[in-house]
Every structure is written in C-alpha cells, then in structure tokens.
Short mmCIF file of C-alpha atoms in Angstrom, two decimals:
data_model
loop_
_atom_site.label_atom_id
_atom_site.label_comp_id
_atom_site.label_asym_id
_atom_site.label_seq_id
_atom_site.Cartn_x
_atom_site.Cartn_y
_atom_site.Cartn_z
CA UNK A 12 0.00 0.00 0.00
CA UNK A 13 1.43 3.48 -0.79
CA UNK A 14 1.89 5.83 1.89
CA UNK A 15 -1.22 8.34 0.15
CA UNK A 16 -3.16 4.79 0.48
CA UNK A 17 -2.25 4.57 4.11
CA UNK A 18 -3.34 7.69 4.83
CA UNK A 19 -6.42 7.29 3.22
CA UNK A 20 -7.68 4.22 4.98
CA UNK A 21 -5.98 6.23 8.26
CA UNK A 22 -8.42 8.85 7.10
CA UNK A 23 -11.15 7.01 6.75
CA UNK A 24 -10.93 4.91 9.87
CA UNK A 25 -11.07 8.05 11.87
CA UNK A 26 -14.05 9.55 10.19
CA UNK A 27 -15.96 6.40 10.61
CA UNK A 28 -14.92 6.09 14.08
CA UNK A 29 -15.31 9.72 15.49
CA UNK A 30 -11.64 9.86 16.58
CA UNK A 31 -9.79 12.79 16.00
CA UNK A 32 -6.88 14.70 16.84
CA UNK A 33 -7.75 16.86 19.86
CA UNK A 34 -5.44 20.00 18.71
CA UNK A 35 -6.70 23.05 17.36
CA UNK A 36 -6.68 22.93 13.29
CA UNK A 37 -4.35 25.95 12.04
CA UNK A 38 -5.96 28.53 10.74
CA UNK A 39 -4.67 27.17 7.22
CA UNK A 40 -6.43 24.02 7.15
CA UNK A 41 -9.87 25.85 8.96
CA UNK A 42 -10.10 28.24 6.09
CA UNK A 43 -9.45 25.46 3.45
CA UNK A 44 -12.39 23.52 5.32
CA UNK A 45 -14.62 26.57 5.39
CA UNK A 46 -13.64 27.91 1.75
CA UNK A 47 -14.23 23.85 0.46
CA UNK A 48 -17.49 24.12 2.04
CA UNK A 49 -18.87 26.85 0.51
CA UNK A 50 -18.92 26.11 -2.44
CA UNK A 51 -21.06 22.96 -1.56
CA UNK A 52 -25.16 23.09 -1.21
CA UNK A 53 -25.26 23.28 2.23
CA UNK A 54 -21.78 24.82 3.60
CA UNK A 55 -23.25 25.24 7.80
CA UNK A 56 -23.64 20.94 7.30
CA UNK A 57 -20.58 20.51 5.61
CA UNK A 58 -18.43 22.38 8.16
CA UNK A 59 -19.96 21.21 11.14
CA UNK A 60 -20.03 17.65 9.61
CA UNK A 61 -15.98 17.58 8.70
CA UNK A 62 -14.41 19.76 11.25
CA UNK A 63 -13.82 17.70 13.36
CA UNK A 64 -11.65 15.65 11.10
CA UNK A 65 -10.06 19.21 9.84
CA UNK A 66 -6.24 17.88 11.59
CA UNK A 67 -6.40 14.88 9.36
CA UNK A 68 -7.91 16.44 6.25
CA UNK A 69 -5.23 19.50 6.39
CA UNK A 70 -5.45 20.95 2.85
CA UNK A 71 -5.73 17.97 0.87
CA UNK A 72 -8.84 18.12 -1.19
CA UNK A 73 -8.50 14.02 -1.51
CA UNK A 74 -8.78 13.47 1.95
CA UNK A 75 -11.28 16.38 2.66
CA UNK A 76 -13.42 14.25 -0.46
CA UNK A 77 -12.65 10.90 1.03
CA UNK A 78 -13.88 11.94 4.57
CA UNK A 79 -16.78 13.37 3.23
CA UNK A 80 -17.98 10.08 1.84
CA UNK A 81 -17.03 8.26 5.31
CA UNK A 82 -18.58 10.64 7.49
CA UNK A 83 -21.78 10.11 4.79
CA UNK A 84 -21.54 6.58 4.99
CA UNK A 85 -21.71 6.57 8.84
CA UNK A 86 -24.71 8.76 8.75
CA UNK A 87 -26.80 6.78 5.34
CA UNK A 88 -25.81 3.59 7.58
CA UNK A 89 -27.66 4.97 10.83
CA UNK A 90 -30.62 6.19 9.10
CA UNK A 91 -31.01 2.70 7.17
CA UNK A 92 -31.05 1.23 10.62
CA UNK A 93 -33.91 3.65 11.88
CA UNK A 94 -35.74 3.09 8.29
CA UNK A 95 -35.42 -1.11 8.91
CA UNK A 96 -36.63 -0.53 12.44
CA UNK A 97 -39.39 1.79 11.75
CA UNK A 98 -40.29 -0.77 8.60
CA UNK A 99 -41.15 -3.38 11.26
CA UNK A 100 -43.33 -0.47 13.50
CA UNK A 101 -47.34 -1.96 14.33
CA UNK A 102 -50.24 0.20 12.59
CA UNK A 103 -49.01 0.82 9.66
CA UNK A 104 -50.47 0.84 5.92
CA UNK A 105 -49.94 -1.07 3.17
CA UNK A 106 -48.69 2.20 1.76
CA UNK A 107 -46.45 2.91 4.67
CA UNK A 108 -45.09 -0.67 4.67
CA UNK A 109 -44.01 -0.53 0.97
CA UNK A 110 -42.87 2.77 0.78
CA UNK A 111 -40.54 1.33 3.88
CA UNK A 112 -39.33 -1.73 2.29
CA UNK A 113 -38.63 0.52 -0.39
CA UNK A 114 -36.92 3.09 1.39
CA UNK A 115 -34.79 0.18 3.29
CA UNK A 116 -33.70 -0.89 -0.50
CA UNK A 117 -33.16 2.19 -1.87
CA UNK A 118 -30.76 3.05 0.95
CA UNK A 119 -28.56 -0.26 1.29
CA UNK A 120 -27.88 0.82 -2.94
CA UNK A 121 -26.42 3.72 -0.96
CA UNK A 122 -24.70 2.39 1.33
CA UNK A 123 -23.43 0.17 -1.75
CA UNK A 124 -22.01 2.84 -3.30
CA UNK A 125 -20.67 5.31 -1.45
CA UNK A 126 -18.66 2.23 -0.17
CA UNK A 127 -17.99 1.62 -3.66
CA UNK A 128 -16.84 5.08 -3.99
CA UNK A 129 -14.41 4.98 -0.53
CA UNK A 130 -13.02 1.53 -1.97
CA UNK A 131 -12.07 3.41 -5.08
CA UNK A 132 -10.74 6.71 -3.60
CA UNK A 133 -8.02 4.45 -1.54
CA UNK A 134 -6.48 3.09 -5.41
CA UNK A 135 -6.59 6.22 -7.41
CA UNK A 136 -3.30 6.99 -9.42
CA UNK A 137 -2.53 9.34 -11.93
CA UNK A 138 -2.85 6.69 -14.92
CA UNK A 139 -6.55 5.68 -13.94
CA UNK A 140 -7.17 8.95 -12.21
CA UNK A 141 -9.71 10.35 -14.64
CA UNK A 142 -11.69 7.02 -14.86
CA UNK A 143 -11.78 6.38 -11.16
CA UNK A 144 -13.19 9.72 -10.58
CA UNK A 145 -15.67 9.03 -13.06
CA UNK A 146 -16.77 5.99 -11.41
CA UNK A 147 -16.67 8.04 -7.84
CA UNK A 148 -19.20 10.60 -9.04
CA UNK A 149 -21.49 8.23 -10.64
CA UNK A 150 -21.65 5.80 -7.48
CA UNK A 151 -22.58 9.25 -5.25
CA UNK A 152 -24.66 10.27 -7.43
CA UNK A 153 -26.99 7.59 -7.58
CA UNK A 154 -26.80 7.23 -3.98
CA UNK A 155 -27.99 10.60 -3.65
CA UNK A 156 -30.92 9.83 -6.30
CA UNK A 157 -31.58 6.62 -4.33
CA UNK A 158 -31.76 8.59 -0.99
CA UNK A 159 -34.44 11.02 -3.17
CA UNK A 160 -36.71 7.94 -3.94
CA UNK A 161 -36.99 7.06 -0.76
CA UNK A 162 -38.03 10.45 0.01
CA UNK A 163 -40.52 10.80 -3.04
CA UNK A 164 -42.39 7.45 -1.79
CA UNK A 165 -43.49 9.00 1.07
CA UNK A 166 -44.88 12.02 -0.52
CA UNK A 167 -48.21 12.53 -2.14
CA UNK A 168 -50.95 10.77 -0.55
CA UNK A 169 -51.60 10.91 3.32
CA UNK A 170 -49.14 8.68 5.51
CA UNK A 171 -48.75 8.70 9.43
CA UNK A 172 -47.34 12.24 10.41
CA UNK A 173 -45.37 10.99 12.79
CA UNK A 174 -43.75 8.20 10.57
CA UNK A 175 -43.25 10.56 6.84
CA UNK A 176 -41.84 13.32 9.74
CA UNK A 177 -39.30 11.01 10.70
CA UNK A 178 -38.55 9.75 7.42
CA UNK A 179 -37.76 13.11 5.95
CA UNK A 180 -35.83 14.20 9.24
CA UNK A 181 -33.54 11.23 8.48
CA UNK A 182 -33.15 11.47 4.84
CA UNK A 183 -32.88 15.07 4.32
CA UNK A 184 -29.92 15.10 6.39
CA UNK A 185 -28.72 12.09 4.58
CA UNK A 186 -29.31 13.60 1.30
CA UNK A 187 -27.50 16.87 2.14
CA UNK A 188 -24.12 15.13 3.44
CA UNK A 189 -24.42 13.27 0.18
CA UNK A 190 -24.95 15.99 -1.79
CA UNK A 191 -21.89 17.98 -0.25
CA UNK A 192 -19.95 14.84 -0.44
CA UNK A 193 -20.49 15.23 -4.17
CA UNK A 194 -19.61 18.62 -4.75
CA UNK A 195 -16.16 17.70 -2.85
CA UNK A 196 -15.70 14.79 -5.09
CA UNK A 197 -16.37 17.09 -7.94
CA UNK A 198 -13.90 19.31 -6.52
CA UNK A 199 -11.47 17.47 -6.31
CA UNK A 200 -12.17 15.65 -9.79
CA UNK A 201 -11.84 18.94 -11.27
CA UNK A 202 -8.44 19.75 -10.05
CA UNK A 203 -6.84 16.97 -10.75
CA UNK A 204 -4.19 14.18 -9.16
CA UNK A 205 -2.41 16.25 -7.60
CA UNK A 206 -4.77 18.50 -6.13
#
C-alpha cells in the first residue's frame, strides 16, 4: 500500500470512528475547510459535519473528499437502521409498509455505493485517475438519487405524520451530506491528481 493509500484508509478509519486529533486545526487548514465548504449546497452541514476531522484532512482536497464520503456513509448507515426498524413499526399501511421496504432498499444501494466510492478513492493513481473519478461521481450520485426515492415514496398521498416526519428528518440530512460529499468529489475531480 502506498503511503497516500495509508493515509487514506488512516483517514477514513477516523471519520468512521469519530476519533480525532484533539489540537486546534491551524488557521490554514480551517479556512481550506470553510472555503471547500462553501462552495457545496449546504456549507453550515458541511463544516460542522468535517471539522472535526479538519487535523487529518489539512489541505488535501482528496482526503477532505474521502472523509466526506465516510462521514456520509456513517450517517446513510444509521438512518437505514432507523428506516429497517421503523419498517417493522405496528399500525401501519400497506402504503407505509411498501414505501418502507422501499426506502430500506433504496438506501442499502447507498450504502453500496458510497462504499464503492471509498473503496475506489483508496487506489486512485494518476494513470486511472480520470476514470476512477468518473466511477466516484457516478456511485454518489446515484446514492444521492436513491436517498431522493426514498423520500418521493413518502410524498403525495396521506401517511402517518409521525412516521413521513421522521422519514424526511432522516433522509434530508442524509441527502444533504451526500450531496456535499459530491460537490467535494467534484472538486477534487476537477483539479486533478495532484490536487
């Protein structure tokens, strides 16, 4: 494994885990976090989501992507567990139940590939670079268009309040990190190896 792979995997470990490195970020690395950020969808979500990880990510705009898609990971894998949970909740419709089972499916294609895409990040070089990336931005993409059909099922005709509000609690915040997980991966597409 090369050391870039190392860190990587070092990289993602922590962002799955929580750990980080209790010193302050420099002020370097905190505006490369908050200037990365904005120019995602929702910058407040992306800061607060990654700063925590901003002494590992530094200024590398692989890592900051890579982290990204971990930290999403962690959070499309929690709300899959509350969807499969609430699937198996007493009283519901017929509706309700399928747009669940649904929703459960739609989400472990997700999970599926924004793994995919982490798996990828960790062997990018600069001969398969551009391919790689390609194959990054399609998997989070149609995670993030999975996590929206989930969403859609439950819209439309009535469904328990209390069951659609939790639903689109979950995946809204889902759908964001995902979303600003893509526009990292973009960014970092766009500039290149080396970036």
């Amino acid at each position: 494994m090369t050391s870039t792979g190392a860190v990587l995997v070092f990289a993602l470990f922590l962002a799955s885990t929580g750990l980080s490195s209790a010193q302050q970020p420099s002020r370097t690395t905190t505006e490369f976090l908050r200037t990365s950020c904005s120019a995602t969808a929702y910058p407040s979500l992306c800061y607060s989501s990654l700063s925590r990880h901003a002494n590992l990510i530094q200024t590398s705009p692989k890592l900051l992507a890579s982290t990204a898609l971990g930290v999403t990971l962690d959070s499309v894998r929690s709300t899959s567990a509350m969807m499969a949970t609430l699937s198996r909740r007493e009283g519901m419709t017929p509706r309700e139940q399928g747009a669940m089972r649904d929703c459960v499916e739609q989400l472990a294609e997700a999970v599926d590939g924004i793994k995919n895409s982490i798996d990828e990040m960790g062997h990018i070089t600069g001969s398969n670079f551009a391919l790689t990336m390609n194959d990054v931005q399609t998997w989070v993409s149609t995670a993030l268009t999975d996590e929206t059909t989930c969403s859609d099922g439950f819209s439309g005709q009535p469904m328990n309040g209390d069951v659609k509000m939790q639903v689109r609690d979950g995946i809204v915040t889902v759908a964001h990190l995902t979303s600003n997980a893509l526009a990292l991966v973009n960014r970092y597409a766009s500039g290149g190896i080396h970036a």
